[in-house]
mmCIF file of C-alpha atoms in Angstrom:
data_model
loop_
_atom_site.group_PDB
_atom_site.id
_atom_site.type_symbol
_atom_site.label_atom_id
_atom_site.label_comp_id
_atom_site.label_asym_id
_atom_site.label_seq_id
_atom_site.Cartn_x
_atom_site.Cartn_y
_atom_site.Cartn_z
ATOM 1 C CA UNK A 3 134.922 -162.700 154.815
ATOM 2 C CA UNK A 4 135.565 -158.813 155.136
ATOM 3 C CA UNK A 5 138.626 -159.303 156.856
ATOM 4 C CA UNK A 6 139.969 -161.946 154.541
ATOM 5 C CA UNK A 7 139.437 -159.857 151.872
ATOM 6 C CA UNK A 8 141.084 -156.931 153.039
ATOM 7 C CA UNK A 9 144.051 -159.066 154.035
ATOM 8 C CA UNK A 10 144.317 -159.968 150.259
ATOM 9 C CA UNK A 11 144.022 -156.528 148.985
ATOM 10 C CA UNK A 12 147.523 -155.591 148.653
ATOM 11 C CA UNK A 13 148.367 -159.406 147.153
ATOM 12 C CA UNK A 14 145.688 -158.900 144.305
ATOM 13 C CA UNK A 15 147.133 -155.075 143.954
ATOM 14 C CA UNK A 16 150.773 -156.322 143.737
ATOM 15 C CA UNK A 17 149.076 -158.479 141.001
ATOM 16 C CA UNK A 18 147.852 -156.421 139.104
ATOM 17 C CA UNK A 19 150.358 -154.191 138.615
ATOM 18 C CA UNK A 20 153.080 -156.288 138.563
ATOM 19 C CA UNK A 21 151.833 -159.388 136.429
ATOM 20 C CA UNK A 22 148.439 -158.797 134.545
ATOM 21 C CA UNK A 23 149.747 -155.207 133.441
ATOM 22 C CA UNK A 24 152.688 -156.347 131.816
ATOM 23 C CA UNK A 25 151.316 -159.471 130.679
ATOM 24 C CA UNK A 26 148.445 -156.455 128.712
ATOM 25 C CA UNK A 27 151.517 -154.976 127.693
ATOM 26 C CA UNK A 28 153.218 -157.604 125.687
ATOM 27 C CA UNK A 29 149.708 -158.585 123.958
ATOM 28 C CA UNK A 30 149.630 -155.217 122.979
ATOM 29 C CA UNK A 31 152.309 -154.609 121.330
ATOM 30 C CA UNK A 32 152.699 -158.333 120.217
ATOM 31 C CA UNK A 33 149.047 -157.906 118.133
ATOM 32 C CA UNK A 34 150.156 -154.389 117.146
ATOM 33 C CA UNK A 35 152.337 -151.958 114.859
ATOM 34 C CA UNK A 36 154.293 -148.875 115.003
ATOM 35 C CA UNK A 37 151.370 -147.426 114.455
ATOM 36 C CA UNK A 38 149.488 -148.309 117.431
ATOM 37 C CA UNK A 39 146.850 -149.967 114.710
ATOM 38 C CA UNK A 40 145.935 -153.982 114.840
ATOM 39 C CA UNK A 41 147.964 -156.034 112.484
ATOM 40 C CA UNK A 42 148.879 -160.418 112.723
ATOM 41 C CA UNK A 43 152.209 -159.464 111.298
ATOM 42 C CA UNK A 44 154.147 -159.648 114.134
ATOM 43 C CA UNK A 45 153.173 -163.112 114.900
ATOM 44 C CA UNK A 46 153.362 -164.006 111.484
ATOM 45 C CA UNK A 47 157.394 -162.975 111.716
ATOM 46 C CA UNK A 48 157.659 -166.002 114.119
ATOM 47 C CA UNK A 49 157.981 -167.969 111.230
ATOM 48 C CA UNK A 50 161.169 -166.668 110.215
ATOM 49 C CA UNK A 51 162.799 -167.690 113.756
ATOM 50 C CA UNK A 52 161.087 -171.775 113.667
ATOM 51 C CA UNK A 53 164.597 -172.918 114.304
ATOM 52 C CA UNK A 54 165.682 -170.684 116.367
ATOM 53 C CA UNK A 55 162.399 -171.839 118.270
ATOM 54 C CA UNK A 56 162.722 -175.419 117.832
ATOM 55 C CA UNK A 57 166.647 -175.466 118.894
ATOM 56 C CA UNK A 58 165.442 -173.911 122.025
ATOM 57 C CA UNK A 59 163.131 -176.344 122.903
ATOM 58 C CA UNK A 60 165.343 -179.356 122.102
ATOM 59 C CA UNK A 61 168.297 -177.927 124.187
ATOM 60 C CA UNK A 62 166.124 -176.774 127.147
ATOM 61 C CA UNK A 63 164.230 -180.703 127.023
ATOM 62 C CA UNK A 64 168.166 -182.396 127.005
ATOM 63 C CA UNK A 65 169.387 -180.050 129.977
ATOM 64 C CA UNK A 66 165.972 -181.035 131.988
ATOM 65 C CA UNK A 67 166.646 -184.805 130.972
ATOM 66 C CA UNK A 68 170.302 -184.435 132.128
ATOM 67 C CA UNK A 69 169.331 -182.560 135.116
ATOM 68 C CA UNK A 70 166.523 -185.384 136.399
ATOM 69 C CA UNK A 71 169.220 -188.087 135.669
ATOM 70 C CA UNK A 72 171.861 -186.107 137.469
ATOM 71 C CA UNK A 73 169.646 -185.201 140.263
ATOM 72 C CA UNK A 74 167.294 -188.363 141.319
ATOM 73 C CA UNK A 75 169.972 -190.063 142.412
ATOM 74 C CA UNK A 76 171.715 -187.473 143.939
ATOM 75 C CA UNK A 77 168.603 -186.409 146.351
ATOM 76 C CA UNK A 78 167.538 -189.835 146.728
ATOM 77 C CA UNK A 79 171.734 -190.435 148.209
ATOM 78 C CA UNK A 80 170.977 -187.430 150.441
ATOM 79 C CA UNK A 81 167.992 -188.642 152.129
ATOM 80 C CA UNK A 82 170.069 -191.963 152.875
ATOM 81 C CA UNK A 83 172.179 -189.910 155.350
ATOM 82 C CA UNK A 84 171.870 -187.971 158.889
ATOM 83 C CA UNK A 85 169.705 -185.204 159.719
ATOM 84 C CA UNK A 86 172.790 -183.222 159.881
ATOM 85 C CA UNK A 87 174.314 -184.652 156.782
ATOM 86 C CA UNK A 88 171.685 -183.438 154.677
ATOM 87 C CA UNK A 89 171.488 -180.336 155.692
ATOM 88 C CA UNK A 90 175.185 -179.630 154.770
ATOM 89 C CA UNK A 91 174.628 -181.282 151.979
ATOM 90 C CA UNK A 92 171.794 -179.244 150.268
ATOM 91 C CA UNK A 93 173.668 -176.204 151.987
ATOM 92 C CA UNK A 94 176.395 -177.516 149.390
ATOM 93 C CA UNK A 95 173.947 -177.165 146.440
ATOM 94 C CA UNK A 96 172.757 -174.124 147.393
ATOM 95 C CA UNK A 97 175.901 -172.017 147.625
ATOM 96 C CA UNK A 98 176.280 -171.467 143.938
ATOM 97 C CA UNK A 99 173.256 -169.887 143.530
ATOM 98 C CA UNK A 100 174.426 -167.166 146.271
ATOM 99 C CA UNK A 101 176.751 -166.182 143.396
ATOM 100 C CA UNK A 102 175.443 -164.137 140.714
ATOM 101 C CA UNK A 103 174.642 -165.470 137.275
ATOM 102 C CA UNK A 104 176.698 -164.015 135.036
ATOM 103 C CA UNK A 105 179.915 -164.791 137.461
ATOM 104 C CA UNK A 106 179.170 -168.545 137.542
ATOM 105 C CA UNK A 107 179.038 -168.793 133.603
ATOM 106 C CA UNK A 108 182.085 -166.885 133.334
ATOM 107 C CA UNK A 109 183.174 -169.653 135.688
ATOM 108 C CA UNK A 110 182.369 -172.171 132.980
ATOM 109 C CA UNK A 111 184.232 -169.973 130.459
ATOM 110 C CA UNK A 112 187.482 -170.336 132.502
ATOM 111 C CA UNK A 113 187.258 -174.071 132.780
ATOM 112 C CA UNK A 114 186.295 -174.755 129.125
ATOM 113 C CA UNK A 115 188.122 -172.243 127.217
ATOM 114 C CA UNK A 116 191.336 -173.565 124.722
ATOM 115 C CA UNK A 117 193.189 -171.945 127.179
ATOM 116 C CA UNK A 118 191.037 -172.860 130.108
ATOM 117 C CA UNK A 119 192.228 -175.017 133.168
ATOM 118 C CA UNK A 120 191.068 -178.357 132.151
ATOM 119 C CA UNK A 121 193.091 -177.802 128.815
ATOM 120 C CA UNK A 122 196.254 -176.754 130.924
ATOM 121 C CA UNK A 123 196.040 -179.912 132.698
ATOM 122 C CA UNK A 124 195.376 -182.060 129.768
ATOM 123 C CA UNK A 125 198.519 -180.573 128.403
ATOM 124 C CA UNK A 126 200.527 -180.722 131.375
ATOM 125 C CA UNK A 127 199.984 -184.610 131.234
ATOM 126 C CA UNK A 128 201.145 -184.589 127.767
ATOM 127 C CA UNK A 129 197.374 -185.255 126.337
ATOM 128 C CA UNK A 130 195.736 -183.167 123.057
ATOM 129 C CA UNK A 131 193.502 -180.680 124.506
ATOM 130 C CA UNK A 132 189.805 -180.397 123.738
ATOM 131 C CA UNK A 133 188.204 -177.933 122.059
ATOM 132 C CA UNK A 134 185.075 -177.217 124.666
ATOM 133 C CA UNK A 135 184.089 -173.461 124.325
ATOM 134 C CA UNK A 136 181.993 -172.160 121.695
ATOM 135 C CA UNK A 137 179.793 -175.501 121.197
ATOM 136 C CA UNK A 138 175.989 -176.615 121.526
ATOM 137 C CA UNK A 139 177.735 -179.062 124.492
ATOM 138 C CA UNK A 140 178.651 -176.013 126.409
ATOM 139 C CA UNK A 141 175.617 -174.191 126.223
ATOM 140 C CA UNK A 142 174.017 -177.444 127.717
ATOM 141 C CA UNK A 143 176.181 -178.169 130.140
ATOM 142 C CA UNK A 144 176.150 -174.578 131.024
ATOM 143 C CA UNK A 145 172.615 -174.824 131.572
ATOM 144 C CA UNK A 146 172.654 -177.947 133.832
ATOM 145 C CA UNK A 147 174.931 -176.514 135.528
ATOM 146 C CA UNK A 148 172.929 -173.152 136.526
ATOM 147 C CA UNK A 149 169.626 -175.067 136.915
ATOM 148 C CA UNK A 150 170.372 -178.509 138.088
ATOM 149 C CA UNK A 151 169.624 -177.182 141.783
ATOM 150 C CA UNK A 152 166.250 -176.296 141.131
ATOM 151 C CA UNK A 153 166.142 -180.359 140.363
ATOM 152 C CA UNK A 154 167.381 -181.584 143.047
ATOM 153 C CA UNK A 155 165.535 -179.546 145.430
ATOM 154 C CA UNK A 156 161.996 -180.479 144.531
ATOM 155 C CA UNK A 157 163.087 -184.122 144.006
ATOM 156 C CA UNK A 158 164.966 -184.271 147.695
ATOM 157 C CA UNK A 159 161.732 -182.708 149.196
ATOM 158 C CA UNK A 160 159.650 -185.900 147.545
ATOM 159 C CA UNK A 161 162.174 -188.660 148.618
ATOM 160 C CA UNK A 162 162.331 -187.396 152.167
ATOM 161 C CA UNK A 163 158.614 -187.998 152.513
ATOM 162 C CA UNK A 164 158.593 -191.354 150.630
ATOM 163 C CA UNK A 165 157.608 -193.986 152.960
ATOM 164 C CA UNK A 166 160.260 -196.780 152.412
ATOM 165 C CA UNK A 167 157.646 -199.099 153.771
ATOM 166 C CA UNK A 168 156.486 -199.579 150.304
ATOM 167 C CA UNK A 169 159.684 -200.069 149.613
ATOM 168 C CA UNK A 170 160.145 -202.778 151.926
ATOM 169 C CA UNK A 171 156.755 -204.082 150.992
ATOM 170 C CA UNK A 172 157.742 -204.671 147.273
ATOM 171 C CA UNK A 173 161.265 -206.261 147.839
ATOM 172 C CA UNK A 174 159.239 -208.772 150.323
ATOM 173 C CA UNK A 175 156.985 -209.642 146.825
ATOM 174 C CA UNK A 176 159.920 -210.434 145.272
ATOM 175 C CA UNK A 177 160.726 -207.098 143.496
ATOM 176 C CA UNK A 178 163.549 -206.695 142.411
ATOM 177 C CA UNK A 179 165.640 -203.155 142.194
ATOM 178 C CA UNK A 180 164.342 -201.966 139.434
ATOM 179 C CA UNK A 181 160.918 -203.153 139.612
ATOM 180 C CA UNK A 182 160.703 -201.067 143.119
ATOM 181 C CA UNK A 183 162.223 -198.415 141.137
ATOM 182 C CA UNK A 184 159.600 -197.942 138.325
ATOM 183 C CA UNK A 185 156.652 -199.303 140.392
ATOM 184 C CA UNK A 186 156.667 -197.264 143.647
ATOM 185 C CA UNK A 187 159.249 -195.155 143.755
ATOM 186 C CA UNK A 188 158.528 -193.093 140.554
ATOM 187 C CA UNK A 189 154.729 -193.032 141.168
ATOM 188 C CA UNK A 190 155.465 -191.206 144.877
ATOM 189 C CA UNK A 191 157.846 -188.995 143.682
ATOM 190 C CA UNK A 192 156.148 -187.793 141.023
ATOM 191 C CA UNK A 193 155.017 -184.512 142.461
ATOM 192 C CA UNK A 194 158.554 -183.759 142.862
ATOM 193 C CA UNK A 195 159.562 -184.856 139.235
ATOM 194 C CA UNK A 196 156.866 -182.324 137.503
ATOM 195 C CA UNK A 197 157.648 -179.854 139.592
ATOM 196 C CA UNK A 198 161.548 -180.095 138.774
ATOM 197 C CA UNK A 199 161.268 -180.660 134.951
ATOM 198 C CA UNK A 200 159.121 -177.507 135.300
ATOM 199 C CA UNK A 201 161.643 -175.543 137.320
ATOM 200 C CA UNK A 202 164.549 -176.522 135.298
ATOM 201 C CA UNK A 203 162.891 -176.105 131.552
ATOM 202 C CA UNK A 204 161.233 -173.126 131.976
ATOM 203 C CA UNK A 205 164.830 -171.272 132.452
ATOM 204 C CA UNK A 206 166.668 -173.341 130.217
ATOM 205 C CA UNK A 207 164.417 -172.920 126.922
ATOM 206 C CA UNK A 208 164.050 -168.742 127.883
ATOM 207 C CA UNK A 209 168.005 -168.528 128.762
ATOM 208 C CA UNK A 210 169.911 -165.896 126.397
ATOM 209 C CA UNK A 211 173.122 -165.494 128.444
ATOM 210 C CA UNK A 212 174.348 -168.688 128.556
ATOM 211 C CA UNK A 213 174.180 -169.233 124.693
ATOM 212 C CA UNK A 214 176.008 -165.674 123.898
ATOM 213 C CA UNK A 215 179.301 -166.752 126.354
ATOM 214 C CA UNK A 216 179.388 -170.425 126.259
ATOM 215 C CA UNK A 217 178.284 -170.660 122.287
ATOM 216 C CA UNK A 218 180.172 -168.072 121.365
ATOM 217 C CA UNK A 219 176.862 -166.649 119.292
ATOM 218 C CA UNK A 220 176.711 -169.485 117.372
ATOM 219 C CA UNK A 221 173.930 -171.416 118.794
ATOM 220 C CA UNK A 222 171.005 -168.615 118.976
ATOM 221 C CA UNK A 223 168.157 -169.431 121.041
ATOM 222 C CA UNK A 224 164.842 -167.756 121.805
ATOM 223 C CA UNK A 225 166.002 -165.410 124.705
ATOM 224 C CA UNK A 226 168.623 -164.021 122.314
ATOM 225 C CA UNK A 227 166.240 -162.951 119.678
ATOM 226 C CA UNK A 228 164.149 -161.238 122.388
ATOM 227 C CA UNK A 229 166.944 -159.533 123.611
ATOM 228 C CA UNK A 230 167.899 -158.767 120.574
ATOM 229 C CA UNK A 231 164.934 -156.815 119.449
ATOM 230 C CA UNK A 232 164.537 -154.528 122.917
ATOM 231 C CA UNK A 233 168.349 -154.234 123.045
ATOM 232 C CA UNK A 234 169.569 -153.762 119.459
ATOM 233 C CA UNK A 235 166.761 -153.692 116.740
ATOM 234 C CA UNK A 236 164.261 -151.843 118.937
ATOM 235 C CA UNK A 237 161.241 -153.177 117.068
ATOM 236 C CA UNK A 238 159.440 -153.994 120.687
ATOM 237 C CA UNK A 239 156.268 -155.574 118.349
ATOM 238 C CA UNK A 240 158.473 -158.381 117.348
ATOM 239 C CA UNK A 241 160.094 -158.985 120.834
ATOM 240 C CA UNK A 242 156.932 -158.675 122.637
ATOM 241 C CA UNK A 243 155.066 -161.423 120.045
ATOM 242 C CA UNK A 244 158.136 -163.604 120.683
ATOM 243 C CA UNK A 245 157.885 -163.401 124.530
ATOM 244 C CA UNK A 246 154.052 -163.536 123.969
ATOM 245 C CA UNK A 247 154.837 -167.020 122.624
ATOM 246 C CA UNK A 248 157.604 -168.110 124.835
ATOM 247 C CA UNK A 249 154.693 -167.342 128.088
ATOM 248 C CA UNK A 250 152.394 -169.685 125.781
ATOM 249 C CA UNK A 251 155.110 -172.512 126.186
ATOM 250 C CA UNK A 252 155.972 -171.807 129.907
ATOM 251 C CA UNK A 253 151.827 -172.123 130.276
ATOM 252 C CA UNK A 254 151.520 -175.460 128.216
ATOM 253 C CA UNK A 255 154.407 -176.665 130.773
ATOM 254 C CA UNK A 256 152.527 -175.249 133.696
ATOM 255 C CA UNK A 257 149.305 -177.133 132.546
ATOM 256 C CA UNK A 258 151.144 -180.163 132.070
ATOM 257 C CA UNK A 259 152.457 -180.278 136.033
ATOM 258 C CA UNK A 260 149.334 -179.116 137.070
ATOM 259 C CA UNK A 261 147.695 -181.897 135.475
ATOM 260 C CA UNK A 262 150.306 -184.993 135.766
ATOM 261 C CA UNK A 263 151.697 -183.417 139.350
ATOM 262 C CA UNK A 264 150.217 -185.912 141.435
ATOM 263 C CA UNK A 265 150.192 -186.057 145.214
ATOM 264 C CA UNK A 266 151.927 -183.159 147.281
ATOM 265 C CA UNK A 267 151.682 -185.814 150.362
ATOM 266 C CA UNK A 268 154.569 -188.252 148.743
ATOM 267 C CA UNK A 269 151.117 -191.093 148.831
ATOM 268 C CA UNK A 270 151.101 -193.970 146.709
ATOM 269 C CA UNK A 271 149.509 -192.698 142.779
ATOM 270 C CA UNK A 272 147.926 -195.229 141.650
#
């Protein structure tokens, strides 16, 4: 017991000062004002940002809904292939996260711009082009496109360990595709489901980057405001009640897949 304990001292060090301090931190200033003296006021401001909140939420819940439709099939068509195959393959979805953030929406600025590439080519085949930058479709899309891995990863991991016995049992019952679909696969992936909706949403409703380049500042979500008031406004007591409530929506989510996450072992849920 000694020796286990010593072997987690620097983990629950690294803790402390890493998580629960700043976590104290934010409270603090979040239930406090410039005078250091206790005051609701700050939370009560979160009033005056409900749909800033609100249009966070929605757009972060459609990019994780995009991202599980774009992504179940797309694991589920990589653990149909070789050994070797999939390795490339995840290799492939992994390489543009080995390029920094800010380069790969700039990426999605050069595509989508009036100017961009794909309205050079709509023009050089003598179609109108599309006005794509600046919109609440390019912040989404921006989003599934940054986050979209983290969906396919957890949901690849769960279809690799599916046992297509089950499968094979249900289409012998007389099951047909999507029967098999909603019956068993779902229930035995559904580890891997919770844990992507998690990975993806979390991101995409605290994102402030994305909005400011691909919305052109017109669609202003909850990361903005934060940065906002440590950047510009310096008033760290509304920031810090803001991010206080963003961690209470990334906890609710947390809960949730802790609660609904099902089997780690890719078994039968039922």
């Amino acid at each position: 017991m000694k020796n286990r304990t010593a072997l987690s001292a620097p983990y629950s060090v690294w803790m402390i000062l890493f998580i629960v301090v700043p976590l104290l931190i934010v409270v603090y200033y979040a239930l406090t004002g410039p005078d250091g003296s206790f005051t609701w006021d700050n939370m009560r401001g979160l009033s005056h940002y409900t749909d800033t909140i609100l249009r966070s939420v929605y757009y972060g819940m459609l990019a994780t809904a995009i991202c599980l439709v774009v992504s179940y099939p797309l694991a589920y068509f990589f653990t149909k292939t070789k050994a070797s195959t999939q390795g490339i393959l995840v290799m492939l979805i992994m390489i543009p996260m080995w390029m920094n953030f800010i380069l790969r929406t700039y990426s999605i600025m050069v595509l989508f711009e009036d100017t961009g590439i794909i309205n050079n080519m709509l023009r050089g085949m003598g179609l109108d082009p599309v006005h794509m930058i600046n919109t609440s479709g390019a912040v989404i899309f921006g989003m599934v496109y940054n986050y979209v891995p983290f969906m396919v990863l957890p949901l690849y991991t769960s279809l690799s360990k599916l046992d297509y016995k089950y499968v094979e049992a249900g289409r012998d019952l007389g099951a047909n595709g999507f029967q098999i679909f909603k019956d068993v696969m779902l229930p035995m992936t559904k580890s891997g489901i919770i844990s992507g909706i998690t990975m993806v949403f979390v991101p995409s409703v605290s994102t402030f980057y994305i909005s400011q380049k691909l919305g052109g500042g017109g669609y202003t979500l909850i990361g903005d405001v934060i940065e906002l008031q440590f950047q510009t406004a310096y008033n760290y007591h509304l920031g810090a009640s803001i991010s206080l409530l963003l961690m209470v929506l990334i906890l609710i989510c947390l809960a949730i897949m802790n609660r609904f996450g099902g089997s780690e072992d890719g078994e039968m849920v039922i």
